[in-house]
């Protein structure tokens, strides 16, 4: 198990014995994830040979951890990661948003759950650090922040 995997397990309160018993093989998980990403590929790219292809756009809360983790995981497995290397980050977006818009009252912290509550995204306390719940909440948070930043039309 890599250091990053150990850190992810510790953050998410998983016990290594439970992880080993319940987890699917990393190769199988990576292949399933790659297939999922291919179904959601929207970023147009062109290969060195001039052939067009598409990659998925990733959004993460703390992309500085998740992006390199995914890149290294796929590299270790010698698999192609069908995702753009630039990962949108809800944590960084929130930092910028509250810095740029002084009319907003910043939250007490920038944790995913706190920002979800601030922007009206559902993430129950018992769902925090559940992988699927975190993914859904991160996508909804990203969309909520985009919507919040949009200029509001003024009725005439």
JSON list of C-alpha atoms in Angstrom, two decimals:
[
{"chain": "A", "resi": 1, "resn": "UNK", "atom": "CA", "xyz": [0.00, 0.00, 0.00]},
{"chain": "A", "resi": 2, "resn": "UNK", "atom": "CA", "xyz": [1.39, 3.39, -0.97]},
{"chain": "A", "resi": 3, "resn": "UNK", "atom": "CA", "xyz": [1.84, 6.31, 1.43]},
{"chain": "A", "resi": 4, "resn": "UNK", "atom": "CA", "xyz": [-0.97, 8.19, -0.33]},
{"chain": "A", "resi": 5, "resn": "UNK", "atom": "CA", "xyz": [-3.31, 5.20, 0.12]},
{"chain": "A", "resi": 6, "resn": "UNK", "atom": "CA", "xyz": [-2.39, 5.00, 3.80]},
{"chain": "A", "resi": 7, "resn": "UNK", "atom": "CA", "xyz": [-3.10, 8.71, 4.21]},
{"chain": "A", "resi": 8, "resn": "UNK", "atom": "CA", "xyz": [-6.43, 8.42, 2.39]},
{"chain": "A", "resi": 9, "resn": "UNK", "atom": "CA", "xyz": [-7.42, 5.51, 4.62]},
{"chain": "A", "resi": 10, "resn": "UNK", "atom": "CA", "xyz": [-6.48, 7.41, 7.78]},
{"chain": "A", "resi": 11, "resn": "UNK", "atom": "CA", "xyz": [-8.39, 10.52, 6.69]},
{"chain": "A", "resi": 12, "resn": "UNK", "atom": "CA", "xyz": [-11.47, 8.43, 5.95]},
{"chain": "A", "resi": 13, "resn": "UNK", "atom": "CA", "xyz": [-11.24, 6.40, 9.20]},
{"chain": "A", "resi": 14, "resn": "UNK", "atom": "CA", "xyz": [-10.89, 3.05, 7.45]},
{"chain": "A", "resi": 15, "resn": "UNK", "atom": "CA", "xyz": [-9.20, 0.17, 9.20]},
{"chain": "A", "resi": 16, "resn": "UNK", "atom": "CA", "xyz": [-6.56, -1.59, 7.03]},
{"chain": "A", "resi": 17, "resn": "UNK", "atom": "CA", "xyz": [-8.03, -5.02, 7.83]},
{"chain": "A", "resi": 18, "resn": "UNK", "atom": "CA", "xyz": [-11.47, -3.90, 6.66]},
{"chain": "A", "resi": 19, "resn": "UNK", "atom": "CA", "xyz": [-9.93, -2.27, 3.59]},
{"chain": "A", "resi": 20, "resn": "UNK", "atom": "CA", "xyz": [-8.15, -5.48, 2.58]},
{"chain": "A", "resi": 21, "resn": "UNK", "atom": "CA", "xyz": [-11.31, -7.55, 3.07]},
{"chain": "A", "resi": 22, "resn": "UNK", "atom": "CA", "xyz": [-13.72, -5.23, 1.20]},
{"chain": "A", "resi": 23, "resn": "UNK", "atom": "CA", "xyz": [-11.59, -3.50, -1.43]},
{"chain": "A", "resi": 24, "resn": "UNK", "atom": "CA", "xyz": [-11.50, -4.58, -5.04]},
{"chain": "A", "resi": 25, "resn": "UNK", "atom": "CA", "xyz": [-8.13, -4.96, -6.75]},
{"chain": "A", "resi": 26, "resn": "UNK", "atom": "CA", "xyz": [-6.51, -1.61, -7.57]},
{"chain": "A", "resi": 27, "resn": "UNK", "atom": "CA", "xyz": [-6.16, -2.66, -11.23]},
{"chain": "A", "resi": 28, "resn": "UNK", "atom": "CA", "xyz": [-9.89, -3.42, -11.47]},
{"chain": "A", "resi": 29, "resn": "UNK", "atom": "CA", "xyz": [-10.83, -0.17, -9.72]},
{"chain": "A", "resi": 30, "resn": "UNK", "atom": "CA", "xyz": [-8.57, 1.84, -12.04]},
{"chain": "A", "resi": 31, "resn": "UNK", "atom": "CA", "xyz": [-10.00, 0.20, -15.17]},
{"chain": "A", "resi": 32, "resn": "UNK", "atom": "CA", "xyz": [-13.58, 0.78, -13.96]},
{"chain": "A", "resi": 33, "resn": "UNK", "atom": "CA", "xyz": [-12.74, 4.40, -13.13]},
{"chain": "A", "resi": 34, "resn": "UNK", "atom": "CA", "xyz": [-11.09, 4.92, -16.52]},
{"chain": "A", "resi": 35, "resn": "UNK", "atom": "CA", "xyz": [-14.19, 3.57, -18.26]},
{"chain": "A", "resi": 36, "resn": "UNK", "atom": "CA", "xyz": [-16.35, 5.92, -16.21]},
{"chain": "A", "resi": 37, "resn": "UNK", "atom": "CA", "xyz": [-14.12, 8.86, -17.17]},
{"chain": "A", "resi": 38, "resn": "UNK", "atom": "CA", "xyz": [-14.26, 7.95, -20.86]},
{"chain": "A", "resi": 39, "resn": "UNK", "atom": "CA", "xyz": [-18.08, 8.11, -20.73]},
{"chain": "A", "resi": 40, "resn": "UNK", "atom": "CA", "xyz": [-17.79, 11.68, -19.39]},
{"chain": "A", "resi": 41, "resn": "UNK", "atom": "CA", "xyz": [-14.95, 12.95, -21.58]},
{"chain": "A", "resi": 42, "resn": "UNK", "atom": "CA", "xyz": [-15.59, 16.51, -22.81]},
{"chain": "A", "resi": 43, "resn": "UNK", "atom": "CA", "xyz": [-12.13, 18.10, -23.01]},
{"chain": "A", "resi": 44, "resn": "UNK", "atom": "CA", "xyz": [-10.93, 18.15, -26.62]},
{"chain": "A", "resi": 45, "resn": "UNK", "atom": "CA", "xyz": [-7.30, 17.19, -27.15]},
{"chain": "A", "resi": 46, "resn": "UNK", "atom": "CA", "xyz": [-5.04, 16.37, -30.11]},
{"chain": "A", "resi": 47, "resn": "UNK", "atom": "CA", "xyz": [-2.33, 13.72, -29.98]},
{"chain": "A", "resi": 48, "resn": "UNK", "atom": "CA", "xyz": [1.22, 14.33, -31.19]},
{"chain": "A", "resi": 49, "resn": "UNK", "atom": "CA", "xyz": [0.23, 12.45, -34.33]},
{"chain": "A", "resi": 50, "resn": "UNK", "atom": "CA", "xyz": [-2.63, 14.91, -34.89]},
{"chain": "A", "resi": 51, "resn": "UNK", "atom": "CA", "xyz": [-5.43, 12.54, -33.87]},
{"chain": "A", "resi": 52, "resn": "UNK", "atom": "CA", "xyz": [-8.26, 14.16, -31.86]},
{"chain": "A", "resi": 53, "resn": "UNK", "atom": "CA", "xyz": [-9.44, 12.57, -28.60]},
{"chain": "A", "resi": 54, "resn": "UNK", "atom": "CA", "xyz": [-11.25, 13.63, -25.44]},
{"chain": "A", "resi": 55, "resn": "UNK", "atom": "CA", "xyz": [-10.46, 13.53, -21.74]},
{"chain": "A", "resi": 56, "resn": "UNK", "atom": "CA", "xyz": [-12.69, 13.90, -18.72]},
{"chain": "A", "resi": 57, "resn": "UNK", "atom": "CA", "xyz": [-12.64, 17.06, -16.61]},
{"chain": "A", "resi": 58, "resn": "UNK", "atom": "CA", "xyz": [-11.98, 16.34, -12.93]},
{"chain": "A", "resi": 59, "resn": "UNK", "atom": "CA", "xyz": [-13.28, 18.38, -10.02]},
{"chain": "A", "resi": 60, "resn": "UNK", "atom": "CA", "xyz": [-12.01, 17.75, -6.50]},
{"chain": "A", "resi": 61, "resn": "UNK", "atom": "CA", "xyz": [-12.05, 19.32, -3.08]},
{"chain": "A", "resi": 62, "resn": "UNK", "atom": "CA", "xyz": [-8.32, 19.71, -2.44]},
{"chain": "A", "resi": 63, "resn": "UNK", "atom": "CA", "xyz": [-7.12, 18.88, -5.94]},
{"chain": "A", "resi": 64, "resn": "UNK", "atom": "CA", "xyz": [-3.53, 19.31, -4.75]},
{"chain": "A", "resi": 65, "resn": "UNK", "atom": "CA", "xyz": [-3.97, 15.90, -3.08]},
{"chain": "A", "resi": 66, "resn": "UNK", "atom": "CA", "xyz": [-6.40, 14.13, -5.42]},
{"chain": "A", "resi": 67, "resn": "UNK", "atom": "CA", "xyz": [-4.83, 15.06, -8.77]},
{"chain": "A", "resi": 68, "resn": "UNK", "atom": "CA", "xyz": [-1.31, 13.78, -8.02]},
{"chain": "A", "resi": 69, "resn": "UNK", "atom": "CA", "xyz": [-2.79, 10.74, -6.24]},
{"chain": "A", "resi": 70, "resn": "UNK", "atom": "CA", "xyz": [-4.73, 9.70, -9.37]},
{"chain": "A", "resi": 71, "resn": "UNK", "atom": "CA", "xyz": [-1.83, 10.42, -11.71]},
{"chain": "A", "resi": 72, "resn": "UNK", "atom": "CA", "xyz": [0.57, 8.35, -9.58]},
{"chain": "A", "resi": 73, "resn": "UNK", "atom": "CA", "xyz": [-1.95, 5.53, -9.12]},
{"chain": "A", "resi": 74, "resn": "UNK", "atom": "CA", "xyz": [-2.41, 5.16, -12.88]},
{"chain": "A", "resi": 75, "resn": "UNK", "atom": "CA", "xyz": [1.34, 5.50, -13.50]},
{"chain": "A", "resi": 76, "resn": "UNK", "atom": "CA", "xyz": [2.08, 2.77, -10.95]},
{"chain": "A", "resi": 77, "resn": "UNK", "atom": "CA", "xyz": [-0.40, 0.50, -12.75]},
{"chain": "A", "resi": 78, "resn": "UNK", "atom": "CA", "xyz": [0.99, 1.54, -16.15]},
{"chain": "A", "resi": 79, "resn": "UNK", "atom": "CA", "xyz": [-2.50, 2.62, -17.27]},
{"chain": "A", "resi": 80, "resn": "UNK", "atom": "CA", "xyz": [-3.60, 5.71, -19.18]},
{"chain": "A", "resi": 81, "resn": "UNK", "atom": "CA", "xyz": [-5.62, 8.15, -17.06]},
{"chain": "A", "resi": 82, "resn": "UNK", "atom": "CA", "xyz": [-8.27, 9.52, -19.44]},
{"chain": "A", "resi": 83, "resn": "UNK", "atom": "CA", "xyz": [-8.58, 12.81, -17.56]},
{"chain": "A", "resi": 84, "resn": "UNK", "atom": "CA", "xyz": [-7.21, 16.30, -18.03]},
{"chain": "A", "resi": 85, "resn": "UNK", "atom": "CA", "xyz": [-4.23, 16.89, -15.76]},
{"chain": "A", "resi": 86, "resn": "UNK", "atom": "CA", "xyz": [-5.56, 20.26, -14.63]},
{"chain": "A", "resi": 87, "resn": "UNK", "atom": "CA", "xyz": [-8.08, 19.44, -11.90]},
{"chain": "A", "resi": 88, "resn": "UNK", "atom": "CA", "xyz": [-10.66, 22.03, -10.89]},
{"chain": "A", "resi": 89, "resn": "UNK", "atom": "CA", "xyz": [-10.56, 22.55, -7.15]},
{"chain": "A", "resi": 90, "resn": "UNK", "atom": "CA", "xyz": [-13.55, 23.62, -5.07]},
{"chain": "A", "resi": 91, "resn": "UNK", "atom": "CA", "xyz": [-11.26, 24.43, -2.15]},
{"chain": "A", "resi": 92, "resn": "UNK", "atom": "CA", "xyz": [-9.16, 26.87, -4.22]},
{"chain": "A", "resi": 93, "resn": "UNK", "atom": "CA", "xyz": [-12.27, 28.28, -5.89]},
{"chain": "A", "resi": 94, "resn": "UNK", "atom": "CA", "xyz": [-13.76, 29.00, -2.47]},
{"chain": "A", "resi": 95, "resn": "UNK", "atom": "CA", "xyz": [-10.56, 30.71, -1.29]},
{"chain": "A", "resi": 96, "resn": "UNK", "atom": "CA", "xyz": [-10.62, 32.95, -4.35]},
{"chain": "A", "resi": 97, "resn": "UNK", "atom": "CA", "xyz": [-14.36, 33.60, -4.19]},
{"chain": "A", "resi": 98, "resn": "UNK", "atom": "CA", "xyz": [-14.28, 34.87, -0.62]},
{"chain": "A", "resi": 99, "resn": "UNK", "atom": "CA", "xyz": [-11.11, 36.88, -1.26]},
{"chain": "A", "resi": 100, "resn": "UNK", "atom": "CA", "xyz": [-12.52, 38.58, -4.35]},
{"chain": "A", "resi": 101, "resn": "UNK", "atom": "CA", "xyz": [-16.06, 39.24, -3.09]},
{"chain": "A", "resi": 102, "resn": "UNK", "atom": "CA", "xyz": [-15.67, 41.14, 0.17]},
{"chain": "A", "resi": 103, "resn": "UNK", "atom": "CA", "xyz": [-19.48, 41.28, 0.48]},
{"chain": "A", "resi": 104, "resn": "UNK", "atom": "CA", "xyz": [-19.49, 37.56, 1.29]},
{"chain": "A", "resi": 105, "resn": "UNK", "atom": "CA", "xyz": [-19.01, 36.50, 4.89]},
{"chain": "A", "resi": 106, "resn": "UNK", "atom": "CA", "xyz": [-16.37, 33.78, 4.83]},
{"chain": "A", "resi": 107, "resn": "UNK", "atom": "CA", "xyz": [-17.23, 30.45, 6.45]},
{"chain": "A", "resi": 108, "resn": "UNK", "atom": "CA", "xyz": [-15.54, 29.36, 9.67]},
{"chain": "A", "resi": 109, "resn": "UNK", "atom": "CA", "xyz": [-13.39, 26.93, 7.67]},
{"chain": "A", "resi": 110, "resn": "UNK", "atom": "CA", "xyz": [-13.08, 25.61, 4.14]},
{"chain": "A", "resi": 111, "resn": "UNK", "atom": "CA", "xyz": [-13.89, 21.95, 4.74]},
{"chain": "A", "resi": 112, "resn": "UNK", "atom": "CA", "xyz": [-16.14, 20.31, 2.19]},
{"chain": "A", "resi": 113, "resn": "UNK", "atom": "CA", "xyz": [-19.02, 19.95, 4.66]},
{"chain": "A", "resi": 114, "resn": "UNK", "atom": "CA", "xyz": [-18.80, 23.56, 5.78]},
{"chain": "A", "resi": 115, "resn": "UNK", "atom": "CA", "xyz": [-18.77, 24.89, 2.22]},
{"chain": "A", "resi": 116, "resn": "UNK", "atom": "CA", "xyz": [-21.64, 22.60, 1.25]},
{"chain": "A", "resi": 117, "resn": "UNK", "atom": "CA", "xyz": [-23.71, 23.97, 4.12]},
{"chain": "A", "resi": 118, "resn": "UNK", "atom": "CA", "xyz": [-22.78, 27.56, 3.17]},
{"chain": "A", "resi": 119, "resn": "UNK", "atom": "CA", "xyz": [-23.87, 27.08, -0.46]},
{"chain": "A", "resi": 120, "resn": "UNK", "atom": "CA", "xyz": [-26.94, 24.95, 0.32]},
{"chain": "A", "resi": 121, "resn": "UNK", "atom": "CA", "xyz": [-25.55, 21.63, -0.89]},
{"chain": "A", "resi": 122, "resn": "UNK", "atom": "CA", "xyz": [-26.78, 18.58, 0.99]},
{"chain": "A", "resi": 123, "resn": "UNK", "atom": "CA", "xyz": [-24.02, 16.59, 2.73]},
{"chain": "A", "resi": 124, "resn": "UNK", "atom": "CA", "xyz": [-25.12, 15.05, 6.01]},
{"chain": "A", "resi": 125, "resn": "UNK", "atom": "CA", "xyz": [-22.54, 14.69, 8.78]},
{"chain": "A", "resi": 126, "resn": "UNK", "atom": "CA", "xyz": [-22.78, 10.91, 8.57]},
{"chain": "A", "resi": 127, "resn": "UNK", "atom": "CA", "xyz": [-22.03, 11.07, 4.82]},
{"chain": "A", "resi": 128, "resn": "UNK", "atom": "CA", "xyz": [-18.83, 13.10, 5.12]},
{"chain": "A", "resi": 129, "resn": "UNK", "atom": "CA", "xyz": [-15.78, 11.13, 3.93]},
{"chain": "A", "resi": 130, "resn": "UNK", "atom": "CA", "xyz": [-17.98, 8.56, 2.21]},
{"chain": "A", "resi": 131, "resn": "UNK", "atom": "CA", "xyz": [-16.42, 8.45, -1.26]},
{"chain": "A", "resi": 132, "resn": "UNK", "atom": "CA", "xyz": [-19.59, 8.57, -3.34]},
{"chain": "A", "resi": 133, "resn": "UNK", "atom": "CA", "xyz": [-21.27, 11.17, -1.11]},
{"chain": "A", "resi": 134, "resn": "UNK", "atom": "CA", "xyz": [-18.13, 13.34, -1.24]},
{"chain": "A", "resi": 135, "resn": "UNK", "atom": "CA", "xyz": [-17.97, 13.08, -5.04]},
{"chain": "A", "resi": 136, "resn": "UNK", "atom": "CA", "xyz": [-21.61, 14.08, -5.44]},
{"chain": "A", "resi": 137, "resn": "UNK", "atom": "CA", "xyz": [-21.27, 16.91, -2.94]},
{"chain": "A", "resi": 138, "resn": "UNK", "atom": "CA", "xyz": [-18.09, 18.21, -4.60]},
{"chain": "A", "resi": 139, "resn": "UNK", "atom": "CA", "xyz": [-19.75, 18.33, -8.02]},
{"chain": "A", "resi": 140, "resn": "UNK", "atom": "CA", "xyz": [-22.84, 20.03, -6.57]},
{"chain": "A", "resi": 141, "resn": "UNK", "atom": "CA", "xyz": [-20.65, 22.48, -4.63]},
{"chain": "A", "resi": 142, "resn": "UNK", "atom": "CA", "xyz": [-18.72, 23.36, -7.78]},
{"chain": "A", "resi": 143, "resn": "UNK", "atom": "CA", "xyz": [-21.97, 24.02, -9.63]},
{"chain": "A", "resi": 144, "resn": "UNK", "atom": "CA", "xyz": [-23.37, 26.04, -6.70]},
{"chain": "A", "resi": 145, "resn": "UNK", "atom": "CA", "xyz": [-20.26, 28.25, -6.58]},
{"chain": "A", "resi": 146, "resn": "UNK", "atom": "CA", "xyz": [-20.41, 28.79, -10.36]},
{"chain": "A", "resi": 147, "resn": "UNK", "atom": "CA", "xyz": [-24.08, 29.76, -10.07]},
{"chain": "A", "resi": 148, "resn": "UNK", "atom": "CA", "xyz": [-23.36, 32.06, -7.11]},
{"chain": "A", "resi": 149, "resn": "UNK", "atom": "CA", "xyz": [-20.62, 33.84, -9.05]},
{"chain": "A", "resi": 150, "resn": "UNK", "atom": "CA", "xyz": [-22.87, 34.45, -12.07]},
{"chain": "A", "resi": 151, "resn": "UNK", "atom": "CA", "xyz": [-24.10, 38.02, -12.36]},
{"chain": "A", "resi": 152, "resn": "UNK", "atom": "CA", "xyz": [-27.73, 38.16, -11.31]},
{"chain": "A", "resi": 153, "resn": "UNK", "atom": "CA", "xyz": [-30.07, 39.70, -13.87]},
{"chain": "A", "resi": 154, "resn": "UNK", "atom": "CA", "xyz": [-31.91, 42.73, -12.61]},
{"chain": "A", "resi": 155, "resn": "UNK", "atom": "CA", "xyz": [-35.63, 42.92, -13.32]},
{"chain": "A", "resi": 156, "resn": "UNK", "atom": "CA", "xyz": [-36.53, 46.18, -15.09]}
]
